[in-house]
Amino acid sequence: MTASKSAVEAAGVMPAAAASSQATTVHVWDPFVRIFHWSLVGLFAVAFATGDEIEGLHIRVGYAIAALVALRIIWGFVGSRHARFSDFVRSPGEIATYSGQALRFRAPRYLGHNPAGGAMVVSLLVMIGGIAATGFAMTTDAFWGSQWVENLHEGLVYATLGLIILHVVGVIFSGLEHGENLVKAMITGRKRAP
């Protein structure tokens, strides 16, 4: 190590070339999480639009959604750090505390999902899993033509639409609170470094 290089490092100043190569963002969302997220958005929209109109496509899309949800649940245990449930599933008390802080614009920034976002992930997985299960049930002999299963399926769809709206509002709100583009982060996989 040269004297000038060690003096620069000791002073805490980085040479211009090294400083420009320093990342201002960090990798947060792995490719599976991003592909899952946007695939689910598209497939849910197709499933909602086709409903009773194009039954064959609706059923095939439903199976694809069920497969995606199953893979995401597995990935929640074996995936990358911020994809794991252990990184973002929090207690109801922590979720309530975080939500109160967020409403006062005092919520801490999380690199992965914040407690409210984690609760939304779990809620959406459960609801979409329920939609897939009731949709499948309606194709079986046991529940073919069953009005209560059809009503439950439809009710879960509309409840999920409510959650999706709440999710989008939360993403916008959190993005504004912390000054970052969370939609872009779910496309690139990168967020501002802590």
PDB file of C-alpha atoms in Angstrom, residues 13-192:
ATOM      1  CA  VAL A  13     -11.813   9.794   1.931  1.00  0.00           C
ATOM      2  CA  MET A  14     -12.149   7.539  -1.055  1.00  0.00           C
ATOM      3  CA  PRO A  15     -10.509   8.251  -4.397  1.00  0.00           C
ATOM      4  CA  ALA A  16     -12.973   9.554  -7.013  1.00  0.00           C
ATOM      5  CA  ALA A  17     -12.902   6.322  -9.047  1.00  0.00           C
ATOM      6  CA  ALA A  18     -13.703   4.201  -6.003  1.00  0.00           C
ATOM      7  CA  ALA A  19     -16.397   6.612  -4.784  1.00  0.00           C
ATOM      8  CA  SER A  20     -18.168   6.601  -8.130  1.00  0.00           C
ATOM      9  CA  SER A  21     -18.235   2.799  -8.138  1.00  0.00           C
ATOM     10  CA  GLN A  22     -19.803   2.654  -4.654  1.00  0.00           C
ATOM     11  CA  ALA A  23     -23.364   1.419  -4.864  1.00  0.00           C
ATOM     12  CA  THR A  24     -26.044   3.798  -3.621  1.00  0.00           C
ATOM     13  CA  THR A  25     -28.566   0.974  -3.796  1.00  0.00           C
ATOM     14  CA  VAL A  26     -28.621  -2.547  -2.458  1.00  0.00           C
ATOM     15  CA  HIS A  27     -30.195  -5.702  -3.803  1.00  0.00           C
ATOM     16  CA  VAL A  28     -33.352  -6.536  -1.829  1.00  0.00           C
ATOM     17  CA  TRP A  29     -35.862  -8.438  -3.972  1.00  0.00           C
ATOM     18  CA  ASP A  30     -34.595 -11.568  -5.714  1.00  0.00           C
ATOM     19  CA  PRO A  31     -35.781 -12.459  -9.232  1.00  0.00           C
ATOM     20  CA  PHE A  32     -38.296 -15.025  -7.979  1.00  0.00           C
ATOM     21  CA  VAL A  33     -40.041 -12.502  -5.711  1.00  0.00           C
ATOM     22  CA  ARG A  34     -40.234  -9.936  -8.517  1.00  0.00           C
ATOM     23  CA  ILE A  35     -41.449 -12.426 -11.128  1.00  0.00           C
ATOM     24  CA  PHE A  36     -43.966 -13.848  -8.639  1.00  0.00           C
ATOM     25  CA  HIS A  37     -45.286 -10.388  -7.774  1.00  0.00           C
ATOM     26  CA  TRP A  38     -45.822  -9.136 -11.315  1.00  0.00           C
ATOM     27  CA  SER A  39     -47.057 -12.506 -12.595  1.00  0.00           C
ATOM     28  CA  LEU A  40     -49.631 -12.598  -9.812  1.00  0.00           C
ATOM     29  CA  VAL A  41     -50.741  -9.049 -10.659  1.00  0.00           C
ATOM     30  CA  GLY A  42     -51.258  -9.985 -14.309  1.00  0.00           C
ATOM     31  CA  LEU A  43     -52.853 -13.364 -13.679  1.00  0.00           C
ATOM     32  CA  PHE A  44     -55.243 -11.998 -11.044  1.00  0.00           C
ATOM     33  CA  ALA A  45     -56.342  -9.291 -13.500  1.00  0.00           C
ATOM     34  CA  VAL A  46     -56.929 -11.910 -16.208  1.00  0.00           C
ATOM     35  CA  ALA A  47     -58.814 -14.175 -13.808  1.00  0.00           C
ATOM     36  CA  PHE A  48     -60.992 -11.284 -12.641  1.00  0.00           C
ATOM     37  CA  ALA A  49     -61.703 -10.142 -16.198  1.00  0.00           C
ATOM     38  CA  THR A  50     -62.562 -13.613 -17.498  1.00  0.00           C
ATOM     39  CA  GLY A  51     -64.676 -14.810 -14.534  1.00  0.00           C
ATOM     40  CA  ASP A  52     -67.856 -16.305 -15.957  1.00  0.00           C
ATOM     41  CA  GLU A  53     -67.111 -15.067 -19.466  1.00  0.00           C
ATOM     42  CA  ILE A  54     -64.238 -17.320 -20.571  1.00  0.00           C
ATOM     43  CA  GLU A  55     -64.431 -20.241 -18.164  1.00  0.00           C
ATOM     44  CA  GLY A  56     -61.657 -22.374 -19.694  1.00  0.00           C
ATOM     45  CA  LEU A  57     -59.110 -19.550 -19.526  1.00  0.00           C
ATOM     46  CA  HIS A  58     -60.344 -18.556 -16.057  1.00  0.00           C
ATOM     47  CA  ILE A  59     -59.756 -22.083 -14.739  1.00  0.00           C
ATOM     48  CA  ARG A  60     -56.279 -22.378 -16.325  1.00  0.00           C
ATOM     49  CA  VAL A  61     -55.275 -19.002 -14.902  1.00  0.00           C
ATOM     50  CA  GLY A  62     -56.615 -20.107 -11.515  1.00  0.00           C
ATOM     51  CA  TYR A  63     -54.350 -23.161 -11.569  1.00  0.00           C
ATOM     52  CA  ALA A  64     -51.391 -20.956 -12.500  1.00  0.00           C
ATOM     53  CA  ILE A  65     -52.188 -18.640  -9.591  1.00  0.00           C
ATOM     54  CA  ALA A  66     -52.459 -21.612  -7.205  1.00  0.00           C
ATOM     55  CA  ALA A  67     -49.066 -22.870  -8.384  1.00  0.00           C
ATOM     56  CA  LEU A  68     -47.520 -19.413  -7.928  1.00  0.00           C
ATOM     57  CA  VAL A  69     -48.901 -19.119  -4.393  1.00  0.00           C
ATOM     58  CA  ALA A  70     -47.617 -22.603  -3.500  1.00  0.00           C
ATOM     59  CA  LEU A  71     -44.155 -21.721  -4.833  1.00  0.00           C
ATOM     60  CA  ARG A  72     -44.167 -18.409  -2.931  1.00  0.00           C
ATOM     61  CA  ILE A  73     -45.027 -20.200   0.302  1.00  0.00           C
ATOM     62  CA  ILE A  74     -42.110 -22.582  -0.226  1.00  0.00           C
ATOM     63  CA  TRP A  75     -39.871 -19.616  -1.115  1.00  0.00           C
ATOM     64  CA  GLY A  76     -40.967 -17.967   2.133  1.00  0.00           C
ATOM     65  CA  PHE A  77     -39.028 -20.677   3.975  1.00  0.00           C
ATOM     66  CA  VAL A  78     -36.057 -21.330   1.674  1.00  0.00           C
ATOM     67  CA  GLY A  79     -35.676 -18.127  -0.377  1.00  0.00           C
ATOM     68  CA  SER A  80     -33.373 -15.159  -0.044  1.00  0.00           C
ATOM     69  CA  ARG A  81     -33.242 -13.134   3.178  1.00  0.00           C
ATOM     70  CA  HIS A  82     -35.984 -10.584   2.474  1.00  0.00           C
ATOM     71  CA  ALA A  83     -38.232 -13.197   0.819  1.00  0.00           C
ATOM     72  CA  ARG A  84     -38.399 -15.326   3.966  1.00  0.00           C
ATOM     73  CA  PHE A  85     -41.377 -15.096   6.273  1.00  0.00           C
ATOM     74  CA  SER A  86     -38.970 -14.895   9.208  1.00  0.00           C
ATOM     75  CA  ASP A  87     -37.794 -11.526   7.841  1.00  0.00           C
ATOM     76  CA  PHE A  88     -41.195  -9.840   7.724  1.00  0.00           C
ATOM     77  CA  VAL A  89     -43.899 -11.696   9.674  1.00  0.00           C
ATOM     78  CA  ARG A  90     -44.447  -9.735  12.878  1.00  0.00           C
ATOM     79  CA  SER A  91     -46.778  -9.882  15.862  1.00  0.00           C
ATOM     80  CA  PRO A  92     -50.079  -7.981  15.849  1.00  0.00           C
ATOM     81  CA  GLY A  93     -48.610  -5.578  18.416  1.00  0.00           C
ATOM     82  CA  GLU A  94     -45.629  -4.749  16.202  1.00  0.00           C
ATOM     83  CA  ILE A  95     -47.936  -4.262  13.217  1.00  0.00           C
ATOM     84  CA  ALA A  96     -50.176  -1.907  15.216  1.00  0.00           C
ATOM     85  CA  THR A  97     -47.193   0.046  16.556  1.00  0.00           C
ATOM     86  CA  TYR A  98     -45.689   0.420  13.095  1.00  0.00           C
ATOM     87  CA  SER A  99     -49.048   1.464  11.603  1.00  0.00           C
ATOM     88  CA  GLY A 100     -49.490   4.131  14.275  1.00  0.00           C
ATOM     89  CA  GLN A 101     -45.993   5.435  13.612  1.00  0.00           C
ATOM     90  CA  ALA A 102     -46.673   5.479   9.861  1.00  0.00           C
ATOM     91  CA  LEU A 103     -49.860   7.496  10.292  1.00  0.00           C
ATOM     92  CA  ARG A 104     -47.794  10.106  12.169  1.00  0.00           C
ATOM     93  CA  PHE A 105     -45.028   9.970   9.499  1.00  0.00           C
ATOM     94  CA  ARG A 106     -42.607   8.604  12.115  1.00  0.00           C
ATOM     95  CA  ALA A 107     -42.305   4.994  10.957  1.00  0.00           C
ATOM     96  CA  PRO A 108     -38.817   3.544  10.659  1.00  0.00           C
ATOM     97  CA  ARG A 109     -37.681   2.554   7.180  1.00  0.00           C
ATOM     98  CA  TYR A 110     -37.251  -1.153   6.508  1.00  0.00           C
ATOM     99  CA  LEU A 111     -35.069  -2.523   3.752  1.00  0.00           C
ATOM    100  CA  GLY A 112     -37.443  -5.462   3.202  1.00  0.00           C
ATOM    101  CA  HIS A 113     -41.150  -5.476   4.025  1.00  0.00           C
ATOM    102  CA  ASN A 114     -42.178  -3.317   6.959  1.00  0.00           C
ATOM    103  CA  PRO A 115     -44.523  -4.931   9.525  1.00  0.00           C
ATOM    104  CA  ALA A 116     -47.672  -3.656   7.777  1.00  0.00           C
ATOM    105  CA  GLY A 117     -46.352  -4.775   4.393  1.00  0.00           C
ATOM    106  CA  GLY A 118     -45.524  -8.193   5.836  1.00  0.00           C
ATOM    107  CA  ALA A 119     -49.059  -8.513   7.189  1.00  0.00           C
ATOM    108  CA  MET A 120     -50.362  -7.601   3.730  1.00  0.00           C
ATOM    109  CA  VAL A 121     -48.225 -10.284   2.066  1.00  0.00           C
ATOM    110  CA  VAL A 122     -49.567 -12.943   4.417  1.00  0.00           C
ATOM    111  CA  SER A 123     -53.160 -11.684   4.058  1.00  0.00           C
ATOM    112  CA  LEU A 124     -52.983 -11.698   0.268  1.00  0.00           C
ATOM    113  CA  LEU A 125     -51.439 -15.180   0.164  1.00  0.00           C
ATOM    114  CA  VAL A 126     -54.183 -16.525   2.442  1.00  0.00           C
ATOM    115  CA  MET A 127     -56.975 -14.818   0.511  1.00  0.00           C
ATOM    116  CA  ILE A 128     -55.684 -15.820  -2.915  1.00  0.00           C
ATOM    117  CA  GLY A 129     -55.123 -19.353  -1.628  1.00  0.00           C
ATOM    118  CA  GLY A 130     -58.754 -19.353  -0.492  1.00  0.00           C
ATOM    119  CA  ILE A 131     -59.898 -18.116  -3.895  1.00  0.00           C
ATOM    120  CA  ALA A 132     -57.924 -20.886  -5.599  1.00  0.00           C
ATOM    121  CA  ALA A 133     -59.261 -23.545  -3.206  1.00  0.00           C
ATOM    122  CA  THR A 134     -62.888 -22.518  -3.639  1.00  0.00           C
ATOM    123  CA  GLY A 135     -62.404 -22.201  -7.391  1.00  0.00           C
ATOM    124  CA  PHE A 136     -61.013 -25.718  -7.522  1.00  0.00           C
ATOM    125  CA  ALA A 137     -63.831 -26.982  -5.290  1.00  0.00           C
ATOM    126  CA  MET A 138     -66.383 -25.702  -7.789  1.00  0.00           C
ATOM    127  CA  THR A 139     -64.882 -28.016 -10.442  1.00  0.00           C
ATOM    128  CA  THR A 140     -65.309 -31.137  -8.294  1.00  0.00           C
ATOM    129  CA  ASP A 141     -68.331 -33.439  -8.196  1.00  0.00           C
ATOM    130  CA  ALA A 142     -68.827 -32.719  -4.496  1.00  0.00           C
ATOM    131  CA  PHE A 143     -69.280 -28.948  -4.952  1.00  0.00           C
ATOM    132  CA  TRP A 144     -70.358 -28.634  -8.600  1.00  0.00           C
ATOM    133  CA  GLY A 145     -73.151 -26.055  -8.688  1.00  0.00           C
ATOM    134  CA  SER A 146     -72.886 -25.398  -4.942  1.00  0.00           C
ATOM    135  CA  GLN A 147     -74.135 -21.853  -4.404  1.00  0.00           C
ATOM    136  CA  TRP A 148     -72.426 -21.338  -1.048  1.00  0.00           C
ATOM    137  CA  VAL A 149     -69.005 -22.261  -2.501  1.00  0.00           C
ATOM    138  CA  GLU A 150     -69.585 -19.920  -5.442  1.00  0.00           C
ATOM    139  CA  ASN A 151     -70.640 -17.135  -3.070  1.00  0.00           C
ATOM    140  CA  LEU A 152     -67.581 -17.719  -0.888  1.00  0.00           C
ATOM    141  CA  HIS A 153     -65.321 -17.700  -3.968  1.00  0.00           C
ATOM    142  CA  GLU A 154     -66.805 -14.409  -5.161  1.00  0.00           C
ATOM    143  CA  GLY A 155     -66.698 -12.886  -1.667  1.00  0.00           C
ATOM    144  CA  LEU A 156     -63.017 -13.753  -1.329  1.00  0.00           C
ATOM    145  CA  VAL A 157     -62.331 -12.156  -4.718  1.00  0.00           C
ATOM    146  CA  TYR A 158     -63.949  -8.865  -3.710  1.00  0.00           C
ATOM    147  CA  ALA A 159     -62.306  -8.897  -0.272  1.00  0.00           C
ATOM    148  CA  THR A 160     -58.971  -9.444  -2.037  1.00  0.00           C
ATOM    149  CA  LEU A 161     -59.669  -6.485  -4.326  1.00  0.00           C
ATOM    150  CA  GLY A 162     -60.108  -4.409  -1.163  1.00  0.00           C
ATOM    151  CA  LEU A 163     -56.768  -5.667   0.135  1.00  0.00           C
ATOM    152  CA  ILE A 164     -55.124  -4.871  -3.210  1.00  0.00           C
ATOM    153  CA  ILE A 165     -56.398  -1.297  -3.029  1.00  0.00           C
ATOM    154  CA  LEU A 166     -55.125  -1.027   0.551  1.00  0.00           C
ATOM    155  CA  HIS A 167     -51.782  -2.497  -0.586  1.00  0.00           C
ATOM    156  CA  VAL A 168     -51.404   0.063  -3.380  1.00  0.00           C
ATOM    157  CA  VAL A 169     -52.299   2.915  -1.005  1.00  0.00           C
ATOM    158  CA  GLY A 170     -49.765   1.578   1.522  1.00  0.00           C
ATOM    159  CA  VAL A 171     -47.042   1.366  -1.129  1.00  0.00           C
ATOM    160  CA  ILE A 172     -47.714   4.956  -2.221  1.00  0.00           C
ATOM    161  CA  PHE A 173     -47.876   6.188   1.379  1.00  0.00           C
ATOM    162  CA  SER A 174     -44.672   4.394   2.432  1.00  0.00           C
ATOM    163  CA  GLY A 175     -42.883   5.532  -0.719  1.00  0.00           C
ATOM    164  CA  LEU A 176     -43.782   9.150  -0.006  1.00  0.00           C
ATOM    165  CA  GLU A 177     -42.900   8.837   3.687  1.00  0.00           C
ATOM    166  CA  HIS A 178     -39.455   7.416   2.984  1.00  0.00           C
ATOM    167  CA  GLY A 179     -38.763   9.115  -0.336  1.00  0.00           C
ATOM    168  CA  GLU A 180     -38.367   6.024  -2.476  1.00  0.00           C
ATOM    169  CA  ASN A 181     -40.018   4.467  -5.485  1.00  0.00           C
ATOM    170  CA  LEU A 182     -41.220   1.093  -4.211  1.00  0.00           C
ATOM    171  CA  VAL A 183     -42.746   0.096  -7.548  1.00  0.00           C
ATOM    172  CA  LYS A 184     -39.371   0.586  -9.225  1.00  0.00           C
ATOM    173  CA  ALA A 185     -37.759  -1.448  -6.438  1.00  0.00           C
ATOM    174  CA  MET A 186     -40.122  -4.345  -7.200  1.00  0.00           C
ATOM    175  CA  ILE A 187     -39.018  -4.128 -10.847  1.00  0.00           C
ATOM    176  CA  THR A 188     -35.261  -3.727 -10.380  1.00  0.00           C
ATOM    177  CA  GLY A 189     -34.931  -5.561  -7.071  1.00  0.00           C
ATOM    178  CA  ARG A 190     -32.888  -2.677  -5.655  1.00  0.00           C
ATOM    179  CA  LYS A 191     -33.613  -0.113  -2.943  1.00  0.00           C
ATOM    180  CA  ARG A 192     -31.722   2.823  -1.535  1.00  0.00           C
TER     181      ARG A 192
END
